[in-house]
Short mmCIF file of C-alpha atoms and ligand atoms in Angstrom, two decimals:
data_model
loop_
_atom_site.label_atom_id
_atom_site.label_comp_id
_atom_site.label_asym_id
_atom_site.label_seq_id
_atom_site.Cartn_x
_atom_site.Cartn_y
_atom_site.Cartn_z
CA UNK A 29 -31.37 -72.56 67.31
CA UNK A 30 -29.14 -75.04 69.23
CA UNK A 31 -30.58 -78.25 69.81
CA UNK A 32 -32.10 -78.07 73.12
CA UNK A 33 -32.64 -81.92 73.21
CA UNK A 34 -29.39 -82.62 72.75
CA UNK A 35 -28.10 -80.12 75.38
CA UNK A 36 -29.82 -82.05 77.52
CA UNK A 37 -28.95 -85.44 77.18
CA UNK A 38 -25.07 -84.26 77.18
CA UNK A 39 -25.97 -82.08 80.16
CA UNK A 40 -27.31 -84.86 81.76
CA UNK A 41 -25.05 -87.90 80.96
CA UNK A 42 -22.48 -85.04 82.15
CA UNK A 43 -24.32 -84.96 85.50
CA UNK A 44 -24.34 -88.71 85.91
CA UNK A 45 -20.76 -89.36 84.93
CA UNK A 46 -19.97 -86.92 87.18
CA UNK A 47 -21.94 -88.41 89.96
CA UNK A 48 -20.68 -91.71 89.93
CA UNK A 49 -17.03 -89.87 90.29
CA UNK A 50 -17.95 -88.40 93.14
CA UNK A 51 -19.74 -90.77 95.27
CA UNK A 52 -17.40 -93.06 96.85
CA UNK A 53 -17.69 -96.16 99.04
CA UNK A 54 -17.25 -95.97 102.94
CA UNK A 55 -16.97 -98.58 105.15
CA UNK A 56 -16.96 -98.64 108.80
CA UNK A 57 -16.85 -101.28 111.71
CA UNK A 58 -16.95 -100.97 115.19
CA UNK A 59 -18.06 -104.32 117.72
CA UNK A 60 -20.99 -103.25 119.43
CA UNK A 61 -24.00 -105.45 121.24
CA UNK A 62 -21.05 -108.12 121.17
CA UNK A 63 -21.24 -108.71 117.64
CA UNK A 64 -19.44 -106.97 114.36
CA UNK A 65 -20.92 -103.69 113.48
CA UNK A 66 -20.79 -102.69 109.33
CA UNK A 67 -21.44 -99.56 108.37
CA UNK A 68 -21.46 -98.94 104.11
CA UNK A 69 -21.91 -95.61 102.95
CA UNK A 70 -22.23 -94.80 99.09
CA UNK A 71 -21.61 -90.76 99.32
CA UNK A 72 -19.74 -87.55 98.29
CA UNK A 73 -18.68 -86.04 101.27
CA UNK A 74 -16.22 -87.90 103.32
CA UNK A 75 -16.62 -85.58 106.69
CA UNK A 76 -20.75 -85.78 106.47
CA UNK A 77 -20.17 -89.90 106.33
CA UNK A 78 -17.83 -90.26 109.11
CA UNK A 79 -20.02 -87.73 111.39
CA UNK A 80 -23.06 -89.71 110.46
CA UNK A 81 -21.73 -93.37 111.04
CA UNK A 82 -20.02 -92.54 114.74
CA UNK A 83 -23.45 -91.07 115.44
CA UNK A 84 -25.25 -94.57 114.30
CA UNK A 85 -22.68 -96.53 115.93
CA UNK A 86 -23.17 -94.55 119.31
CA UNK A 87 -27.29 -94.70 118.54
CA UNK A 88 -26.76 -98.68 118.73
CA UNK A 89 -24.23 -98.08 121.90
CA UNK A 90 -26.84 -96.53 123.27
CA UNK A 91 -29.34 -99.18 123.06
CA UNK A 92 -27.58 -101.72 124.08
CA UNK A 93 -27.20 -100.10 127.84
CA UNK A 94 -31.11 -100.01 127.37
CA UNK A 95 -31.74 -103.50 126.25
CA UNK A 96 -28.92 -105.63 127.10
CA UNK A 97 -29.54 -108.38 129.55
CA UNK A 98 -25.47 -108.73 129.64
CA UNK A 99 -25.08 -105.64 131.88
CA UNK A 100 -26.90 -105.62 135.28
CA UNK A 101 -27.25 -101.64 134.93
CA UNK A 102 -28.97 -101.60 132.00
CA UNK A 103 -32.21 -100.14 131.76
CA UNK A 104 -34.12 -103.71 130.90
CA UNK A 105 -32.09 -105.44 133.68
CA UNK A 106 -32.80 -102.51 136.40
CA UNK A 107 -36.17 -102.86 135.81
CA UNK A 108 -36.14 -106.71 136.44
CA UNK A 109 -34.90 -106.11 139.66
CA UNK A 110 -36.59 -103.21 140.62
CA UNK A 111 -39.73 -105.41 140.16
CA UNK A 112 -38.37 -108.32 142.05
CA UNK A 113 -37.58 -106.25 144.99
CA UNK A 114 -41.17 -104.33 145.21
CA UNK A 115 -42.47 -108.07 145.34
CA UNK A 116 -40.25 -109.25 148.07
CA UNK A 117 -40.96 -105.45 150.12
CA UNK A 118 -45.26 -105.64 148.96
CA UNK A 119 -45.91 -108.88 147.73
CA UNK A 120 -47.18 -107.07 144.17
CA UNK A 121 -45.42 -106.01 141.01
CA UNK A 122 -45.46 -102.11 140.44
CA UNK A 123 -45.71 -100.45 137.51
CA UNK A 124 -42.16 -99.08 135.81
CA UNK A 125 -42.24 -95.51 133.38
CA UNK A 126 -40.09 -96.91 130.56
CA UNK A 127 -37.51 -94.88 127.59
CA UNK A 128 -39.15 -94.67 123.94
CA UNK A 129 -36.90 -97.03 123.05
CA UNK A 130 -37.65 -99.57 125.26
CA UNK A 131 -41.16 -99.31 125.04
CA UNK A 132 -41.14 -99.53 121.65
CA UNK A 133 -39.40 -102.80 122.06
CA UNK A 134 -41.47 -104.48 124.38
CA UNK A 135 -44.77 -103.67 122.46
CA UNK A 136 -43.57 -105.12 119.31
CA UNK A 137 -42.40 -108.06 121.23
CA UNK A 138 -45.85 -108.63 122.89
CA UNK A 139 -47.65 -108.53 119.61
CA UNK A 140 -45.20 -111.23 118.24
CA UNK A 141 -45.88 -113.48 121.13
CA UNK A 142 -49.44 -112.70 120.78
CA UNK A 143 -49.11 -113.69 116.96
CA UNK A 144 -47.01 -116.33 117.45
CA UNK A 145 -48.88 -118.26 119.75
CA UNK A 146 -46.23 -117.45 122.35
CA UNK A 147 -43.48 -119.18 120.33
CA UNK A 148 -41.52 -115.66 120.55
CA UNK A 149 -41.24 -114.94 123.95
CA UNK A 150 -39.45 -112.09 125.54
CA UNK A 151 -39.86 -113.58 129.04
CA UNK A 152 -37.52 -116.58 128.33
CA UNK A 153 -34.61 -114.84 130.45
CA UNK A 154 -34.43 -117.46 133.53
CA UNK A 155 -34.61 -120.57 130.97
CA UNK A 156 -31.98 -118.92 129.03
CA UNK A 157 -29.52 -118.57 131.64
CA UNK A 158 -29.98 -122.23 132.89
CA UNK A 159 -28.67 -123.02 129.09
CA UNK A 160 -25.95 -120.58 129.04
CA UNK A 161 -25.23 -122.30 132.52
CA UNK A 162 -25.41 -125.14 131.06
CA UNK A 163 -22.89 -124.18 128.33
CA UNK A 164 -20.31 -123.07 131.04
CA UNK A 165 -20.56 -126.33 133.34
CA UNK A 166 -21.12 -128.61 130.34
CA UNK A 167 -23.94 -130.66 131.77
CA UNK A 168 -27.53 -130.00 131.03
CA UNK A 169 -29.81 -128.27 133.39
CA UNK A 170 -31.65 -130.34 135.79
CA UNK A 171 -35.42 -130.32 134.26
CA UNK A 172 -36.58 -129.53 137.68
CA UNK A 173 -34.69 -126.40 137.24
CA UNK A 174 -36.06 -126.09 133.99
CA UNK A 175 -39.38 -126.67 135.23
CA UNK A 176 -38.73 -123.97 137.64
CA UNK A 177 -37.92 -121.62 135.14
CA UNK A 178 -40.37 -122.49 133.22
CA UNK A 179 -43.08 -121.22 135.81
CA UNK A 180 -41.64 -117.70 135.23
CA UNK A 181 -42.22 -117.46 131.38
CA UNK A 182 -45.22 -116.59 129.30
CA UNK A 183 -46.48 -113.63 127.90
CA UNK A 184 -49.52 -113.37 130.18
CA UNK A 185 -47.36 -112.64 132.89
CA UNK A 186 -46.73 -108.76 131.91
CA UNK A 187 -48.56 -105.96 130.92
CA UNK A 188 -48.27 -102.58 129.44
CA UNK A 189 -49.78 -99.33 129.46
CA UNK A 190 -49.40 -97.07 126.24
CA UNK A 191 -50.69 -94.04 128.27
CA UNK A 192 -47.91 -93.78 130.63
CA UNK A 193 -45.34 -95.42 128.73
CA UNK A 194 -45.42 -98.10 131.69
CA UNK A 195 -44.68 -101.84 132.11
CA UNK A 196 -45.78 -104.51 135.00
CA UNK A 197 -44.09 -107.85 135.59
CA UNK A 198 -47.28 -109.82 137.27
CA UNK A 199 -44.76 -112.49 139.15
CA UNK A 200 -41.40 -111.76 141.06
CA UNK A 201 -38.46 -113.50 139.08
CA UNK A 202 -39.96 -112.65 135.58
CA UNK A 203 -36.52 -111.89 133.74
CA UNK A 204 -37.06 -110.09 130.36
CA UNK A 205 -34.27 -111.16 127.52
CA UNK A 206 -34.59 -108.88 124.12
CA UNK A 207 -31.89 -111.05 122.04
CA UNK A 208 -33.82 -112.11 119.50
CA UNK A 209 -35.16 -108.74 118.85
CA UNK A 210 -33.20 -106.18 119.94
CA UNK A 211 -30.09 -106.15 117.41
CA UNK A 212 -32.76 -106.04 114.47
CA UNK A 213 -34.05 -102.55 116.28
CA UNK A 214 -30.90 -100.96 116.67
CA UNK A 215 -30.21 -101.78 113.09
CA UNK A 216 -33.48 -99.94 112.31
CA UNK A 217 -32.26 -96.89 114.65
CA UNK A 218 -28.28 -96.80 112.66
CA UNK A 219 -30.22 -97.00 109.74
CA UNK A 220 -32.80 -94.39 110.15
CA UNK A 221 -29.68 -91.96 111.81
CA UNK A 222 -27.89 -92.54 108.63
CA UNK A 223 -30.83 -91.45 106.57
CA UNK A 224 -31.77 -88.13 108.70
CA UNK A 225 -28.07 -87.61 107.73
CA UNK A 226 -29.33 -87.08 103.80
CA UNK A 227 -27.40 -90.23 103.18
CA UNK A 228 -29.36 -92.67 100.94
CA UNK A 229 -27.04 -95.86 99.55
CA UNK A 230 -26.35 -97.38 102.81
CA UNK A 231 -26.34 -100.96 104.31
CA UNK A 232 -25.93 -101.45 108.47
CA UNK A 233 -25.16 -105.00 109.36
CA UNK A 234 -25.05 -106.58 112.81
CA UNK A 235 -23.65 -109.88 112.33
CA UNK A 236 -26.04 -110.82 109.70
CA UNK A 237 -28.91 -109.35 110.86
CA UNK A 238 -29.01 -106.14 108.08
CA UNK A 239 -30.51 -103.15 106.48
CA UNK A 240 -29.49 -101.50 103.24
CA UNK A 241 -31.18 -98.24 101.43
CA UNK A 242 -31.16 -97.35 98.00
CA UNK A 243 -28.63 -99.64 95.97
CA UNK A 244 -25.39 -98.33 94.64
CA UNK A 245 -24.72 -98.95 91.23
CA UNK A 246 -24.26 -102.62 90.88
CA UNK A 247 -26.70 -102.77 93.14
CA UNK A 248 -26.29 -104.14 97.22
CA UNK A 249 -24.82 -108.17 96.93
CA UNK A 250 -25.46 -109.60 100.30
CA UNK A 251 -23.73 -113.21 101.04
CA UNK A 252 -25.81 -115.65 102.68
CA UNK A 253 -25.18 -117.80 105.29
CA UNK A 254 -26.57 -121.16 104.40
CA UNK A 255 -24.37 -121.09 101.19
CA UNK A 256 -20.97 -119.96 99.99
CA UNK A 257 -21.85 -119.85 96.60
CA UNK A 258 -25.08 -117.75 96.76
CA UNK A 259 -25.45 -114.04 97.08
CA UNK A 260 -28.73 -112.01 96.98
CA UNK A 261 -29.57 -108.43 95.78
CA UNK A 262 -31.62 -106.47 98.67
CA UNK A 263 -32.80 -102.82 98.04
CA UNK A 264 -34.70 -100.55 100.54
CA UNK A 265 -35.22 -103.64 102.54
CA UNK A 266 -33.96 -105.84 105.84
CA UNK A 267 -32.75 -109.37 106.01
CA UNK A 268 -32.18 -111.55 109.64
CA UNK A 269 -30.80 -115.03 109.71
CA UNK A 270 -31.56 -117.26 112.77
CA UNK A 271 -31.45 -120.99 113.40
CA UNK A 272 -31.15 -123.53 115.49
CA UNK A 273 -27.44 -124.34 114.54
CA UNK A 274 -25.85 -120.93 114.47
CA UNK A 275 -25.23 -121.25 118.47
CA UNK A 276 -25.48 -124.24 120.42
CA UNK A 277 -24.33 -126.68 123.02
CA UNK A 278 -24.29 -130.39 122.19
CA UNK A 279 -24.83 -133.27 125.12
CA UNK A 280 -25.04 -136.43 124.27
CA UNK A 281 -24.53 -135.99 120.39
CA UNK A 282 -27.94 -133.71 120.61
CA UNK A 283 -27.09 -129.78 119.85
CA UNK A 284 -29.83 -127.50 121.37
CA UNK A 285 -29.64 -124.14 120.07
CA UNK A 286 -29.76 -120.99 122.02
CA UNK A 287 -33.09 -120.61 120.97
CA UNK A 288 -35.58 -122.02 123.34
CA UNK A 289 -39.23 -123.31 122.75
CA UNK A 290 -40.71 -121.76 125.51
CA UNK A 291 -43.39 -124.18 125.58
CA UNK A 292 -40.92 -127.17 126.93
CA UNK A 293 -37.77 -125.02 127.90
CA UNK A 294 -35.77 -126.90 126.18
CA UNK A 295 -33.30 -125.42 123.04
CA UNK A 296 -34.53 -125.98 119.76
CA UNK A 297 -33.25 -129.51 117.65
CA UNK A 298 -34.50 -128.70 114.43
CA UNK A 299 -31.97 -128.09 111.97
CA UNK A 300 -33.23 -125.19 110.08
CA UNK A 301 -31.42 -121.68 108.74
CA UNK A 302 -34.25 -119.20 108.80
CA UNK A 303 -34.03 -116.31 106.65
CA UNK A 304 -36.24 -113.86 106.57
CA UNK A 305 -36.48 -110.70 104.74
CA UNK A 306 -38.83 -108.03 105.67
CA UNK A 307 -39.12 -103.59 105.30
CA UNK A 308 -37.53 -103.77 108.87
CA UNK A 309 -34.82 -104.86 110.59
CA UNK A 310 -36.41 -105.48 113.74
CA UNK A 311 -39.47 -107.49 111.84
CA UNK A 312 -36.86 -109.90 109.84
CA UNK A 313 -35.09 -110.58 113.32
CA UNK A 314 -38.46 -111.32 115.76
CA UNK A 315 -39.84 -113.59 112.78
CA UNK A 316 -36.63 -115.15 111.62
CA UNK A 317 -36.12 -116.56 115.77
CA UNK A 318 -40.25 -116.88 115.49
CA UNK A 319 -40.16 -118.72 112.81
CA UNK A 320 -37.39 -120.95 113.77
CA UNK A 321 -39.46 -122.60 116.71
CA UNK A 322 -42.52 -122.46 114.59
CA UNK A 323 -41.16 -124.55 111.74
CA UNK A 324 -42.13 -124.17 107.98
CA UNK A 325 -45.62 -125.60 108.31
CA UNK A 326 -46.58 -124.01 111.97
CA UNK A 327 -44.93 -120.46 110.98
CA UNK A 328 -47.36 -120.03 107.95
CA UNK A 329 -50.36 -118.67 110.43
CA UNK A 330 -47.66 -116.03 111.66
CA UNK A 331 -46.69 -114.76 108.12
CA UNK A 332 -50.22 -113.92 106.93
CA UNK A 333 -49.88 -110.67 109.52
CA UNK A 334 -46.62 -109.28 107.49
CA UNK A 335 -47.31 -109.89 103.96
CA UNK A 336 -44.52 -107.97 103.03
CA UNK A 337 -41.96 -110.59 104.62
CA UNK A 338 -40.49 -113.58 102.85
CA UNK A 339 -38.87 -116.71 104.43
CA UNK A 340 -36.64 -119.40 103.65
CA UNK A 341 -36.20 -122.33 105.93
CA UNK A 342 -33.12 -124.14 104.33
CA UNK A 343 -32.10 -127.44 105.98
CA UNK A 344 -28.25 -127.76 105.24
P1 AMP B 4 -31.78 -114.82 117.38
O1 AMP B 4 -30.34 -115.18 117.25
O2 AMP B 4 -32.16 -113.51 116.81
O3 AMP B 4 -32.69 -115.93 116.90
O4 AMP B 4 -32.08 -114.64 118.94
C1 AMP B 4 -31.79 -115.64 119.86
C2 AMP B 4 -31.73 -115.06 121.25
O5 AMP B 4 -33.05 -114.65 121.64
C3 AMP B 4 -31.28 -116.06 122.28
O6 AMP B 4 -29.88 -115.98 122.48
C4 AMP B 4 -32.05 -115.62 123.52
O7 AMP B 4 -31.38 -114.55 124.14
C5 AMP B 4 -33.36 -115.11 122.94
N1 AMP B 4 -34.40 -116.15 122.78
C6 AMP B 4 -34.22 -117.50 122.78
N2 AMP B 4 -35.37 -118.13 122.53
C7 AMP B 4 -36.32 -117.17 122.36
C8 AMP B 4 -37.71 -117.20 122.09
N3 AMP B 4 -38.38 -118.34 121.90
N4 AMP B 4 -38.36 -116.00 121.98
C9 AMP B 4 -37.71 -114.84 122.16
N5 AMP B 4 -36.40 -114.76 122.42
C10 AMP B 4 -35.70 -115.90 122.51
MG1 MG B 5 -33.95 -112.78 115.97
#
């Protein structure tokens, strides 16, 4: 009698040998949401990995005419307005049907403002475009403007209704801004259109903000942007980066960051790297920009609800 045992192993160290020849590496990039898109596929079929990484890139196309607050006709922007005007025609804020996607958004980014003690804060549009303003004309804003603004954030000053998919801005001018969540979500979406694909090794980055799958062999080595030197090994899981000195505009030899403490409208000072990696995209970017204006001590509160999420604050 042959040796079954052995017929196996060779069977199977036939199977695997000729596995690894047959997956190959695919790489795609496309600039979408105004950053670098990376797409890595570890597959077999060429024609299945192309299909599936257009149809992820158009996914994150997609959201970004729902989300961005760049384009006046996107969905999050026509709802803005659409609320401002039914305040200036009936004095009151109606409420707005909204897409899955958006929705989706917007919850999540209440409950981080409700767990972050409103240091995430969705509703920080009108102080954000006094600092992008501010950028362009290179003076800071005037802090009566800011104090303006100001009036027209907090998380109080919306609602939503699960039941009819709806939201309510309670105040006309209330400007929603989904930057520091969005990109992490539409990472989510490439990822999970990749997947539905039957593609497992795969790793979709949006300017550092990432997701990878299963690891190829070797396993996934992501570089990291508070050193040159140091790379990390992710599997299954999602990494964001934020801090205060990845964007910013400097006056008077102070650099405030594009992202804002909504408490004093100002841009943060701090001069942290946040890196935070979590089982979602969209989780590791909301708490990485969180956790940012929290700072190490403050953001400790806000971790103990995602116990699967890890941070580093690294000050370079
Ligand atoms: P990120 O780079 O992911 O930290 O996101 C920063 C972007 O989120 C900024 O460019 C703003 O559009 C927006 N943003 C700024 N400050 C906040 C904040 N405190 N809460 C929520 N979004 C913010
Ligand atoms: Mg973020």
């Amino acid at each position: 009698m042959p040796n079954v045992r052995l017929c196996f192993f060779v069977f199977f160290a036939v199977f695997l040998l000729s596995e690894s020849a047959w997956a190959k590496r695919f790489a795609f990039e496309r600039i979408e949401m105004g950053v670098l898109i990376r797409i890595i596929v570890h597959a077999e079929d060429a024609a299945t990995v192309e299909k599936a990484a257009n149809a992820a890139f158009d996914r994150i196309r997609d959201l970004n005419a729902t989300m961005s607050d760049f384009d006046d006709d996107s969905e999050l922007m026509q709802l803005c307005r659409r609320s401002s005007e039914e305040f200036e025609k009936t004095g009151t804020g109606p409420w707005m049907r909204v897409s899955d996607d958006l929705f989706s958004v917007l919850e999540s980014s209440k409950r981080f403002a409700e767990l972050s003690d409103g240091a995430f804060d969705i509703t920080v549009g009108p102080v954000v475009r006094l600092w992008r303003r501010a950028r362009r004309m290179g003076e800071p804003p005037k802090p009566e403007r800011l104090a303006q603004a100001r009036e027209l954030v907090g998380n109080d000053l919306w609602e939503l209704d699960k039941k009819t998919q709806s939201v309510r801005l309670k105040k006309k001018g209330v400007q929603f801004d989904l930057g520091a969540i969005a990109k992490g979500y539409a990472v989510d979406q490439a990822f999970e259109v990749l997947l539905v694909a039957g593609l497992e090794i795969v790793l979709v980055d949006a300017g550092g903000d990432l997701r990878v799958g299963a690891a190829p062999p070797g396993g996934w080595k992501i570089a990291v942007p508070e050193s040159q030197d140091e790379m990390i090994s992710l599997e299954n899981r999602a990494s964001a980066t934020s801090g205060a000195l990845f964007r910013f505009v400097e006056f008077d030899g102070v650099r405030y960051s594009h992202i804002i403490d909504p408490k004093t409208g100002y841009g943060l000072t701090t001069p942290f790297i946040v890196r935070v990696s979590a089982p979602t995209a969209f989780e590791a970017d909301a708490l990485a920009s969180a956790c940012s204006v929290l700072g190490p001590e403050a953001s400790r509160k806000l971790l103990k609800a995602f116990p699967n999420a890890e941070v580093r604050f690294v000050d370079p």
